[in-house]
mmCIF file of C-alpha atoms in Angstrom:
data_model
loop_
_atom_site.group_PDB
_atom_site.id
_atom_site.type_symbol
_atom_site.label_atom_id
_atom_site.label_comp_id
_atom_site.label_asym_id
_atom_site.label_seq_id
_atom_site.Cartn_x
_atom_site.Cartn_y
_atom_site.Cartn_z
ATOM 1 C CA MET A 1 101.764 116.229 93.401
ATOM 2 C CA LYS A 2 101.158 113.857 90.498
ATOM 3 C CA CYS A 3 101.556 110.077 90.438
ATOM 4 C CA ARG A 4 105.125 109.008 89.686
ATOM 5 C CA HIS A 5 103.906 106.435 87.186
ATOM 6 C CA CYS A 6 100.794 107.691 85.417
ATOM 7 C CA GLY A 7 100.754 111.424 86.203
ATOM 8 C CA THR A 8 97.318 111.466 87.823
ATOM 9 C CA PRO A 9 96.968 114.183 90.508
ATOM 10 C CA LEU A 10 97.165 112.607 93.978
ATOM 11 C CA ARG A 11 94.253 113.475 96.257
ATOM 12 C CA HIS A 12 93.961 110.591 98.728
ATOM 13 C CA THR A 13 96.109 110.115 101.843
ATOM 14 C CA PHE A 14 97.018 106.562 102.825
ATOM 15 C CA LEU A 15 99.225 107.385 105.822
ATOM 16 C CA ASP A 16 100.461 110.566 107.497
ATOM 17 C CA LEU A 17 103.300 110.072 109.987
ATOM 18 C CA GLY A 18 104.009 113.741 110.558
ATOM 19 C CA ALA A 19 107.661 114.526 109.896
ATOM 20 C CA SER A 20 111.027 112.880 110.469
ATOM 21 C CA PRO A 21 114.622 112.946 109.244
ATOM 22 C CA PRO A 22 115.701 110.424 106.589
ATOM 23 C CA SER A 23 115.604 107.053 108.348
ATOM 24 C CA ASN A 24 119.191 106.082 107.530
ATOM 25 C CA ALA A 25 120.732 109.480 108.359
ATOM 26 C CA TYR A 26 122.471 108.263 111.529
ATOM 27 C CA LEU A 27 124.209 110.984 113.521
ATOM 28 C CA SER A 28 127.751 111.302 114.795
ATOM 29 C CA ALA A 29 128.446 112.757 118.231
ATOM 30 C CA ALA A 30 129.536 116.017 116.591
ATOM 31 C CA GLN A 31 126.273 116.240 114.647
ATOM 32 C CA LEU A 32 124.304 116.229 117.901
ATOM 33 C CA GLN A 33 125.355 119.863 118.294
ATOM 34 C CA ALA A 34 123.693 120.818 115.005
ATOM 35 C CA PRO A 35 120.080 120.849 113.782
ATOM 36 C CA GLU A 36 118.652 118.028 111.689
ATOM 37 C CA THR A 37 116.634 118.332 108.507
ATOM 38 C CA TRP A 38 113.155 116.852 108.872
ATOM 39 C CA PHE A 39 110.792 116.156 105.994
ATOM 40 C CA PRO A 40 107.035 115.502 106.029
ATOM 41 C CA LEU A 41 106.299 111.783 105.785
ATOM 42 C CA ARG A 42 102.990 111.466 103.986
ATOM 43 C CA VAL A 43 101.966 108.551 101.770
ATOM 44 C CA MET A 44 99.360 108.928 99.020
ATOM 45 C CA VAL A 45 97.443 106.481 96.828
ATOM 46 C CA CYS A 46 96.798 106.949 93.103
ATOM 47 C CA GLU A 47 93.193 106.158 92.215
ATOM 48 C CA ALA A 48 94.118 105.534 88.554
ATOM 49 C CA CYS A 49 96.980 102.986 88.737
ATOM 50 C CA TRP A 50 96.867 102.198 92.506
ATOM 51 C CA LEU A 51 100.525 103.017 93.091
ATOM 52 C CA VAL A 52 100.964 103.996 96.748
ATOM 53 C CA GLN A 53 103.758 106.553 97.107
ATOM 54 C CA THR A 54 105.352 109.142 99.357
ATOM 55 C CA GLU A 55 105.053 112.823 98.623
ATOM 56 C CA ASP A 56 108.189 114.315 97.076
ATOM 57 C CA TYR A 57 110.379 116.189 99.531
ATOM 58 C CA ALA A 58 113.863 114.638 99.441
ATOM 59 C CA GLY A 59 115.826 113.583 96.367
ATOM 60 C CA ARG A 60 117.650 110.268 96.175
ATOM 61 C CA GLU A 61 121.069 111.928 96.469
ATOM 62 C CA ALA A 62 120.053 113.303 99.869
ATOM 63 C CA LEU A 63 118.957 109.867 101.082
ATOM 64 C CA PHE A 64 121.521 107.470 99.609
ATOM 65 C CA THR A 65 124.796 109.153 100.507
ATOM 66 C CA GLU A 66 128.339 107.820 100.781
ATOM 67 C CA GLN A 67 127.755 107.426 104.543
ATOM 68 C CA TYR A 68 124.775 105.096 103.971
ATOM 69 C CA ALA A 69 124.870 102.698 106.900
ATOM 70 C CA TYR A 70 122.612 99.798 105.879
ATOM 71 C CA PHE A 71 124.721 96.692 105.250
ATOM 72 C CA SER A 72 122.690 93.666 104.134
ATOM 73 C CA SER A 73 125.186 91.096 105.394
ATOM 74 C CA THR A 74 124.445 92.000 109.024
ATOM 75 C CA SER A 75 121.425 89.658 109.029
ATOM 76 C CA THR A 76 122.224 85.941 108.937
ATOM 77 C CA SER A 77 118.668 85.085 107.888
ATOM 78 C CA TRP A 78 118.944 87.461 104.926
ATOM 79 C CA LEU A 79 122.214 85.843 103.863
ATOM 80 C CA LYS A 80 120.537 82.440 103.978
ATOM 81 C CA HIS A 81 117.665 83.764 101.887
ATOM 82 C CA SER A 82 120.070 85.218 99.334
ATOM 83 C CA GLN A 83 122.072 82.009 99.025
ATOM 84 C CA GLY A 84 118.837 80.094 98.465
ATOM 85 C CA TYR A 85 117.811 82.567 95.770
ATOM 86 C CA VAL A 86 121.048 82.068 93.848
ATOM 87 C CA THR A 87 120.720 78.290 94.008
ATOM 88 C CA ALA A 88 117.111 78.432 92.810
ATOM 89 C CA MET A 89 117.811 80.820 89.912
ATOM 90 C CA GLN A 90 120.863 78.823 88.826
ATOM 91 C CA SER A 91 118.738 75.681 88.626
ATOM 92 C CA ARG A 92 115.625 77.203 87.057
ATOM 93 C CA PHE A 93 117.341 79.225 84.340
ATOM 94 C CA GLY A 94 120.451 77.119 83.691
ATOM 95 C CA LEU A 95 122.945 79.780 84.723
ATOM 96 C CA GLY A 96 126.624 78.950 84.369
ATOM 97 C CA PRO A 97 130.044 80.302 83.301
ATOM 98 C CA GLN A 98 128.540 81.490 80.019
ATOM 99 C CA SER A 99 125.939 83.637 81.788
ATOM 100 C CA HIS A 100 126.018 87.154 83.195
ATOM 101 C CA VAL A 101 124.130 88.156 86.349
ATOM 102 C CA VAL A 102 123.619 91.813 87.245
ATOM 103 C CA GLU A 103 122.280 92.894 90.616
ATOM 104 C CA ILE A 104 120.781 96.333 91.014
ATOM 105 C CA ALA A 105 121.369 97.665 94.528
ATOM 106 C CA ALA A 106 124.101 95.133 95.216
ATOM 107 C CA ASN A 107 124.782 96.708 98.611
ATOM 108 C CA ASP A 108 127.801 95.046 100.280
ATOM 109 C CA GLY A 109 127.897 92.007 97.984
ATOM 110 C CA TYR A 110 125.613 89.954 100.229
ATOM 111 C CA LEU A 111 124.047 88.158 97.206
ATOM 112 C CA LEU A 112 126.626 88.360 94.437
ATOM 113 C CA GLN A 113 129.177 86.632 96.648
ATOM 114 C CA TYR A 114 127.149 83.442 96.103
ATOM 115 C CA VAL A 115 126.877 84.081 92.356
ATOM 116 C CA LYS A 116 130.646 84.538 92.189
ATOM 117 C CA ALA A 117 131.242 81.397 94.264
ATOM 118 C CA ALA A 118 129.103 79.444 91.779
ATOM 119 C CA GLY A 119 131.433 80.473 88.966
ATOM 120 C CA ILE A 120 128.899 82.740 87.265
ATOM 121 C CA PRO A 121 130.194 86.106 85.960
ATOM 122 C CA CYS A 122 128.455 88.979 87.706
ATOM 123 C CA THR A 123 128.316 92.752 88.077
ATOM 124 C CA GLY A 124 126.774 94.872 90.800
ATOM 125 C CA ILE A 125 125.176 98.299 90.508
ATOM 126 C CA GLU A 126 125.416 100.178 93.826
ATOM 127 C CA PRO A 127 125.373 103.990 94.167
ATOM 128 C CA THR A 128 126.301 104.244 97.863
ATOM 129 C CA ARG A 129 130.045 104.333 98.352
ATOM 130 C CA SER A 130 130.180 102.750 101.795
ATOM 131 C CA THR A 131 128.451 99.544 100.700
ATOM 132 C CA ALA A 132 130.059 99.524 97.241
ATOM 133 C CA GLN A 133 133.495 99.459 98.864
ATOM 134 C CA ALA A 134 132.452 96.516 101.027
ATOM 135 C CA ALA A 135 131.320 94.622 97.921
ATOM 136 C CA ARG A 136 134.583 95.343 96.114
ATOM 137 C CA ALA A 137 136.447 93.949 99.113
ATOM 138 C CA ARG A 138 134.702 90.657 98.293
ATOM 139 C CA GLY A 139 136.124 90.765 94.770
ATOM 140 C CA ILE A 140 132.865 91.823 93.125
ATOM 141 C CA GLU A 141 132.840 94.276 90.220
ATOM 142 C CA ILE A 142 130.708 97.272 91.207
ATOM 143 C CA ILE A 143 129.433 100.171 89.113
ATOM 144 C CA GLU A 144 128.845 103.054 91.501
ATOM 145 C CA GLU A 145 125.858 104.719 89.841
ATOM 146 C CA PHE A 146 122.093 104.992 90.070
ATOM 147 C CA PHE A 147 120.333 102.670 87.629
ATOM 148 C CA GLY A 148 117.985 103.664 84.830
ATOM 149 C CA ILE A 149 117.498 103.535 81.066
ATOM 150 C CA ALA A 150 120.779 105.288 80.230
ATOM 151 C CA LEU A 151 122.913 102.919 82.311
ATOM 152 C CA GLY A 152 121.011 99.863 81.029
ATOM 153 C CA GLU A 153 121.652 100.918 77.451
ATOM 154 C CA ASN A 154 125.330 101.634 78.129
ATOM 155 C CA LEU A 155 125.947 98.246 79.717
ATOM 156 C CA ALA A 156 124.231 96.436 76.835
ATOM 157 C CA ARG A 157 126.372 98.356 74.311
ATOM 158 C CA GLU A 158 129.492 97.376 76.237
ATOM 159 C CA GLY A 159 128.652 93.684 75.966
ATOM 160 C CA LYS A 160 127.373 93.405 79.536
ATOM 161 C CA ALA A 161 123.754 92.515 78.790
ATOM 162 C CA ALA A 162 122.250 90.262 81.455
ATOM 163 C CA ASP A 163 120.847 86.737 81.464
ATOM 164 C CA LEU A 164 119.472 87.482 84.920
ATOM 165 C CA THR A 165 119.013 90.691 86.836
ATOM 166 C CA ALA A 166 118.234 90.704 90.543
ATOM 167 C CA ALA A 167 116.594 93.687 92.219
ATOM 168 C CA ASN A 168 115.850 92.861 95.839
ATOM 169 C CA ASN A 169 114.156 95.510 97.969
ATOM 170 C CA VAL A 170 115.059 98.347 95.636
ATOM 171 C CA LEU A 171 111.972 98.873 93.458
ATOM 172 C CA ALA A 172 110.380 100.782 96.338
ATOM 173 C CA HIS A 173 113.480 102.972 96.681
ATOM 174 C CA VAL A 174 113.433 104.725 93.295
ATOM 175 C CA PRO A 175 111.824 108.134 92.708
ATOM 176 C CA ASP A 176 111.537 107.725 88.917
ATOM 177 C CA ILE A 177 110.009 104.271 88.750
ATOM 178 C CA ASN A 178 109.399 104.432 84.987
ATOM 179 C CA ASP A 179 113.040 105.187 84.176
ATOM 180 C CA PHE A 180 114.222 102.513 86.609
ATOM 181 C CA VAL A 181 111.993 99.740 85.224
ATOM 182 C CA GLY A 182 112.720 100.817 81.664
ATOM 183 C CA GLY A 183 116.409 100.215 82.324
ATOM 184 C CA PHE A 184 115.813 96.479 82.736
ATOM 185 C CA SER A 185 114.228 96.127 79.321
ATOM 186 C CA LYS A 186 117.404 97.686 77.887
ATOM 187 C CA LEU A 187 119.838 95.622 79.969
ATOM 188 C CA LEU A 188 118.309 92.165 79.476
ATOM 189 C CA LYS A 189 119.372 89.804 76.741
ATOM 190 C CA PRO A 190 116.461 88.799 74.435
ATOM 191 C CA GLN A 191 115.653 85.757 76.583
ATOM 192 C CA GLY A 192 116.870 87.237 79.862
ATOM 193 C CA VAL A 193 114.918 87.312 83.105
ATOM 194 C CA SER A 194 114.531 90.010 85.739
ATOM 195 C CA THR A 195 113.459 89.246 89.296
ATOM 196 C CA PHE A 196 112.227 91.808 91.779
ATOM 197 C CA GLU A 197 111.544 91.322 95.472
ATOM 198 C CA PHE A 198 109.580 93.875 97.475
ATOM 199 C CA PRO A 199 107.368 93.969 100.574
ATOM 200 C CA HIS A 200 103.791 93.259 99.548
ATOM 201 C CA LEU A 201 101.379 96.129 100.166
ATOM 202 C CA LEU A 202 98.683 93.563 100.918
ATOM 203 C CA ASN A 203 100.659 92.435 103.984
ATOM 204 C CA MET A 204 101.555 95.977 104.965
ATOM 205 C CA VAL A 205 97.861 96.754 105.306
ATOM 206 C CA ALA A 206 96.685 93.420 106.715
ATOM 207 C CA LEU A 207 99.479 93.215 109.305
ATOM 208 C CA ASN A 208 99.673 96.924 110.136
ATOM 209 C CA GLN A 209 103.286 97.278 108.998
ATOM 210 C CA PHE A 210 103.129 101.073 108.912
ATOM 211 C CA ASP A 211 106.744 101.402 110.057
ATOM 212 C CA THR A 212 107.947 100.261 106.633
ATOM 213 C CA ALA A 213 107.005 103.785 105.527
ATOM 214 C CA TYR A 214 109.987 106.091 105.348
ATOM 215 C CA HIS A 215 111.428 108.595 102.900
ATOM 216 C CA GLU A 216 113.734 106.094 101.180
ATOM 217 C CA HIS A 217 110.632 104.043 100.297
ATOM 218 C CA TYR A 218 109.115 106.123 97.535
ATOM 219 C CA SER A 219 106.616 103.363 96.608
ATOM 220 C CA TYR A 220 104.530 100.687 98.408
ATOM 221 C CA LEU A 221 103.810 97.969 95.928
ATOM 222 C CA SER A 222 101.064 95.609 94.902
ATOM 223 C CA LEU A 223 101.230 93.281 91.922
ATOM 224 C CA THR A 224 98.304 95.281 90.525
ATOM 225 C CA ALA A 225 100.461 98.405 90.288
ATOM 226 C CA VAL A 226 103.684 96.614 89.347
ATOM 227 C CA HIS A 227 102.036 94.669 86.517
ATOM 228 C CA ARG A 228 100.873 97.913 84.941
ATOM 229 C CA ILE A 229 104.155 99.776 85.486
ATOM 230 C CA PHE A 230 106.180 96.955 83.961
ATOM 231 C CA ALA A 231 103.935 96.675 80.903
ATOM 232 C CA ALA A 232 104.261 100.409 80.258
ATOM 233 C CA ASN A 233 108.063 100.164 80.373
ATOM 234 C CA GLY A 234 108.823 97.144 78.205
ATOM 235 C CA LEU A 235 108.602 94.295 80.722
ATOM 236 C CA GLY A 236 106.052 91.508 81.044
ATOM 237 C CA VAL A 237 105.387 89.688 84.319
ATOM 238 C CA PHE A 238 105.301 85.922 83.793
ATOM 239 C CA ASP A 239 105.454 84.542 87.344
ATOM 240 C CA VAL A 240 105.096 85.596 90.972
ATOM 241 C CA GLU A 241 105.917 83.926 94.274
ATOM 242 C CA GLU A 242 105.128 84.819 97.866
ATOM 243 C CA ILE A 243 108.175 84.812 100.141
ATOM 244 C CA PRO A 244 108.383 85.432 103.917
ATOM 245 C CA THR A 245 111.047 88.170 103.977
ATOM 246 C CA HIS A 246 110.305 91.643 105.385
ATOM 247 C CA GLY A 247 106.985 90.602 106.827
ATOM 248 C CA GLY A 248 105.749 89.037 103.586
ATOM 249 C CA SER A 249 107.089 89.933 100.143
ATOM 250 C CA LEU A 250 106.529 89.145 96.493
ATOM 251 C CA ARG A 251 109.156 87.844 94.100
ATOM 252 C CA VAL A 252 108.134 88.882 90.608
ATOM 253 C CA PHE A 253 109.625 87.366 87.463
ATOM 254 C CA ALA A 254 109.632 89.499 84.314
ATOM 255 C CA GLN A 255 110.983 89.374 80.766
ATOM 256 C CA ARG A 256 111.232 91.666 77.775
ATOM 257 C CA ARG A 257 107.813 92.088 76.203
ATOM 258 C CA ASP A 258 109.288 92.080 72.701
ATOM 259 C CA THR A 259 111.421 88.934 72.898
ATOM 260 C CA GLY A 260 110.621 86.991 76.091
ATOM 261 C CA LYS A 261 109.445 83.392 75.678
ATOM 262 C CA HIS A 262 108.629 82.258 79.223
ATOM 263 C CA ALA A 263 105.038 81.068 79.591
ATOM 264 C CA LEU A 264 102.667 82.990 81.836
ATOM 265 C CA THR A 265 102.020 80.998 85.012
ATOM 266 C CA PRO A 266 98.616 80.793 86.731
ATOM 267 C CA ALA A 267 100.149 82.429 89.812
ATOM 268 C CA VAL A 268 100.052 85.863 88.170
ATOM 269 C CA GLY A 269 96.325 85.870 87.489
ATOM 270 C CA ALA A 270 95.637 84.334 90.888
ATOM 271 C CA MET A 271 97.524 87.085 92.742
ATOM 272 C CA LEU A 272 95.895 89.855 90.701
ATOM 273 C CA ALA A 273 92.489 88.350 91.478
ATOM 274 C CA ARG A 274 93.363 88.030 95.168
ATOM 275 C CA GLU A 275 94.370 91.690 95.380
ATOM 276 C CA GLU A 276 91.200 92.817 93.649
ATOM 277 C CA ALA A 277 89.070 90.642 95.944
ATOM 278 C CA ALA A 278 90.809 92.237 98.955
ATOM 279 C CA GLY A 279 89.710 95.646 97.691
ATOM 280 C CA MET A 280 93.013 97.056 96.427
ATOM 281 C CA LYS A 281 91.239 98.757 93.507
ATOM 282 C CA ARG A 282 88.915 100.664 95.839
ATOM 283 C CA LEU A 283 89.794 103.708 97.932
ATOM 284 C CA GLU A 284 87.923 102.262 100.893
ATOM 285 C CA TYR A 285 90.674 99.663 101.266
ATOM 286 C CA TYR A 286 93.259 102.318 102.141
ATOM 287 C CA SER A 287 91.324 104.674 104.432
ATOM 288 C CA PRO A 288 91.501 102.758 107.798
ATOM 289 C CA PHE A 289 95.296 102.439 107.823
ATOM 290 C CA GLN A 290 95.973 105.723 109.625
ATOM 291 C CA LYS A 291 94.013 104.671 112.709
ATOM 292 C CA GLN A 292 95.802 101.314 112.795
ATOM 293 C CA ALA A 293 99.166 103.100 112.920
ATOM 294 C CA GLU A 294 97.997 105.464 115.640
ATOM 295 C CA ARG A 295 96.851 102.537 117.785
ATOM 296 C CA VAL A 296 100.345 101.024 117.704
ATOM 297 C CA LYS A 297 101.880 104.392 118.586
ATOM 298 C CA ASP A 298 99.556 104.883 121.547
ATOM 299 C CA ASP A 299 100.101 101.352 122.846
ATOM 300 C CA ILE A 300 103.909 101.382 122.773
ATOM 301 C CA VAL A 301 104.188 104.851 124.314
ATOM 302 C CA ALA A 302 101.815 103.936 127.151
ATOM 303 C CA PHE A 303 103.719 100.689 127.725
ATOM 304 C CA LEU A 304 107.118 102.406 127.913
ATOM 305 C CA ILE A 305 105.839 105.138 130.230
ATOM 306 C CA GLU A 306 104.440 102.500 132.585
ATOM 307 C CA ALA A 307 107.732 100.552 132.442
ATOM 308 C CA LYS A 308 109.592 103.725 133.416
ATOM 309 C CA ARG A 309 107.228 104.343 136.337
ATOM 310 C CA LYS A 310 107.868 100.817 137.557
ATOM 311 C CA GLY A 311 111.631 101.340 137.405
ATOM 312 C CA LEU A 312 112.174 98.684 134.718
ATOM 313 C CA ARG A 313 115.329 98.809 132.631
ATOM 314 C CA VAL A 314 114.642 99.026 128.885
ATOM 315 C CA GLY A 315 116.883 98.593 125.873
ATOM 316 C CA ALA A 316 116.120 98.201 122.188
ATOM 317 C CA TYR A 317 117.620 96.013 119.497
ATOM 318 C CA GLY A 318 118.122 96.841 115.820
ATOM 319 C CA ALA A 319 118.806 100.381 114.603
ATOM 320 C CA ALA A 320 116.752 99.687 111.506
ATOM 321 C CA ALA A 321 114.945 102.213 109.321
ATOM 322 C CA LYS A 322 111.575 100.850 110.439
ATOM 323 C CA GLY A 323 112.654 101.441 114.033
ATOM 324 C CA ASN A 324 113.384 105.065 113.251
ATOM 325 C CA THR A 325 109.922 105.455 111.745
ATOM 326 C CA LEU A 326 108.346 104.085 114.918
ATOM 327 C CA MET A 327 110.514 106.129 117.291
ATOM 328 C CA ASN A 328 109.888 109.408 115.504
ATOM 329 C CA PHE A 329 106.169 108.885 114.899
ATOM 330 C CA ALA A 330 105.679 107.933 118.548
ATOM 331 C CA GLY A 331 108.012 110.616 119.920
ATOM 332 C CA ILE A 332 110.115 108.055 121.804
ATOM 333 C CA ARG A 333 113.353 109.533 123.168
ATOM 334 C CA PRO A 334 116.262 108.340 125.389
ATOM 335 C CA ASP A 335 114.222 108.898 128.563
ATOM 336 C CA LEU A 336 112.069 105.905 127.553
ATOM 337 C CA VAL A 337 114.601 103.883 125.527
ATOM 338 C CA PRO A 338 118.162 104.770 126.580
ATOM 339 C CA TYR A 339 119.998 102.828 123.852
ATOM 340 C CA VAL A 340 119.639 100.630 120.771
ATOM 341 C CA VAL A 341 121.916 97.647 120.181
ATOM 342 C CA ASP A 342 123.058 96.940 116.634
ATOM 343 C CA ARG A 343 125.606 94.499 115.254
ATOM 344 C CA ALA A 344 126.553 96.744 112.309
ATOM 345 C CA ALA A 345 129.877 98.374 113.149
ATOM 346 C CA ALA A 346 128.987 101.289 110.853
ATOM 347 C CA LYS A 347 126.127 102.250 113.185
ATOM 348 C CA GLN A 348 127.796 101.706 116.555
ATOM 349 C CA GLY A 349 128.836 104.912 118.274
ATOM 350 C CA ARG A 350 126.292 106.904 116.277
ATOM 351 C CA PHE A 351 122.786 108.056 117.130
ATOM 352 C CA MET A 352 119.337 107.340 115.756
ATOM 353 C CA PRO A 353 118.075 110.175 113.533
ATOM 354 C CA GLY A 354 115.397 112.287 115.155
ATOM 355 C CA SER A 355 115.192 110.454 118.463
ATOM 356 C CA ARG A 356 118.972 110.745 118.983
ATOM 357 C CA ILE A 357 119.064 107.497 120.936
ATOM 358 C CA PRO A 358 122.657 106.165 121.132
ATOM 359 C CA ILE A 359 123.509 103.027 119.143
ATOM 360 C CA VAL A 360 125.758 100.612 121.016
ATOM 361 C CA GLU A 361 127.385 97.248 120.522
ATOM 362 C CA GLU A 362 125.825 94.083 121.903
ATOM 363 C CA ALA A 363 128.189 93.913 124.882
ATOM 364 C CA HIS A 364 126.378 96.921 126.339
ATOM 365 C CA LEU A 365 123.158 94.923 126.601
ATOM 366 C CA TRP A 366 124.811 92.045 128.448
ATOM 367 C CA ALA A 367 126.366 94.517 130.898
ATOM 368 C CA ASP A 368 123.143 96.477 131.427
ATOM 369 C CA LYS A 369 120.870 93.409 131.829
ATOM 370 C CA PRO A 370 117.622 95.157 130.830
ATOM 371 C CA ASP A 371 114.258 93.857 131.981
ATOM 372 C CA LEU A 372 112.777 94.541 128.556
ATOM 373 C CA VAL A 373 114.306 94.425 125.060
ATOM 374 C CA LEU A 374 112.237 96.182 122.397
ATOM 375 C CA ILE A 375 112.873 94.488 119.018
ATOM 376 C CA LEU A 376 112.557 97.178 116.356
ATOM 377 C CA PRO A 377 113.108 95.041 113.207
ATOM 378 C CA TRP A 378 110.128 92.789 113.921
ATOM 379 C CA ASN A 379 110.656 90.995 110.592
ATOM 380 C CA ILE A 380 113.680 89.196 112.110
ATOM 381 C CA ARG A 381 112.256 88.811 115.606
ATOM 382 C CA ALA A 382 112.841 85.035 115.656
ATOM 383 C CA GLU A 383 116.500 85.523 114.732
ATOM 384 C CA VAL A 384 116.940 88.217 117.401
ATOM 385 C CA MET A 385 115.182 86.231 120.129
ATOM 386 C CA GLU A 386 117.417 83.257 119.449
ATOM 387 C CA GLN A 387 120.516 85.437 119.378
ATOM 388 C CA LEU A 388 119.605 87.136 122.680
ATOM 389 C CA ALA A 389 118.005 84.158 124.413
ATOM 390 C CA GLY A 390 120.434 84.671 127.301
ATOM 391 C CA ILE A 391 118.381 87.581 128.656
ATOM 392 C CA ARG A 392 115.980 84.983 130.057
ATOM 393 C CA ALA A 393 118.655 84.163 132.660
ATOM 394 C CA TRP A 394 117.896 87.369 134.574
ATOM 395 C CA GLY A 395 114.167 87.366 133.771
ATOM 396 C CA GLY A 396 114.408 89.612 130.730
ATOM 397 C CA LYS A 397 111.537 89.747 128.253
ATOM 398 C CA PHE A 398 111.171 90.694 124.598
ATOM 399 C CA VAL A 399 108.774 93.355 123.341
ATOM 400 C CA VAL A 400 107.540 94.022 119.808
ATOM 401 C CA ALA A 401 105.236 96.907 118.890
ATOM 402 C CA VAL A 402 104.236 95.946 115.335
ATOM 403 C CA PRO A 403 101.734 94.723 114.227
ATOM 404 C CA LYS A 404 100.545 94.887 117.833
ATOM 405 C CA LEU A 405 102.131 95.130 121.268
ATOM 406 C CA GLU A 406 103.438 91.776 122.463
ATOM 407 C CA VAL A 407 105.582 90.913 125.488
ATOM 408 C CA THR A 408 107.149 87.435 125.594
#
């Protein structure tokens, strides 16, 4: 395989998690009678441009289907983050009724609802039908296509060029990263701004967040790699911020290289220097990650086996993609974790891919009164622990496996 950005042959493994089904391919009861398709889950690092990326096995159409079950609005903390983003961008860039905001991967309208409420014209790009329909129900205009250069050019020709584009947690999800980034340089107005949010590879390594690896994440991003990819596709990075979402992310601000006028902030050079000082331009930085992931796997499996031997009742919370990565890498099945609670109605009554653990509504947890609740989406652990604080009444405890095993 060659690097998706620069074409250099990939020779160095960053992480090998064996094989698993697509992490959002939740199963119906009928599908339990049929086989599942599993793909190798191996992540490589390019020694030329330092883009970390999965090997190619599944195309985007196989991963982002009309049954896609991830709805952003399920998380109250994510909604709060999104509302804050809209307020900040409106203030910083003077957005108003004369502006046009386009969000790529608009999902269920979780963010554009706040843009619309502020009286700013907006359009969403969202290829998955299930979430696109939810966004339309909020009165948001949605274009149900995958984004790239062709769509960016078409929208600009139709008078829908953007003053601001938002791309939150989607840059990692695109197989052709050059075509995707190139689309923004076509869609932006001459003085327009694009923002991108993505989990920071620096935190993934430092905090052992190996479970953010799954097939839908084609790339694992540093500013070092993003800066180069953007420059090669018509965008210039002019600012970067660290934000706490998804275990520590970057928000990158970019503009057209040919017409953008925003001054380069010191934050860009500082982050590039920080990444280089950490070793992100040396292969030695990436080699220990496999053992870190295996330690987490060993610890959580041993813990759950011991809990079973003691007769403790166990449930899990959050049928998230990262949870599926953990369950399938560790080989955890319903004998160790009998069910996973999730608030998303689209997931309830279905089963986790690979592990086939049933997904239930929250009422099941209160009826079962488990001794231990394993929080799979550790990035919202504080939100979950507050939401489920009532388990303390019967002596229940919370468990997280990543970045290390903790019982509280």
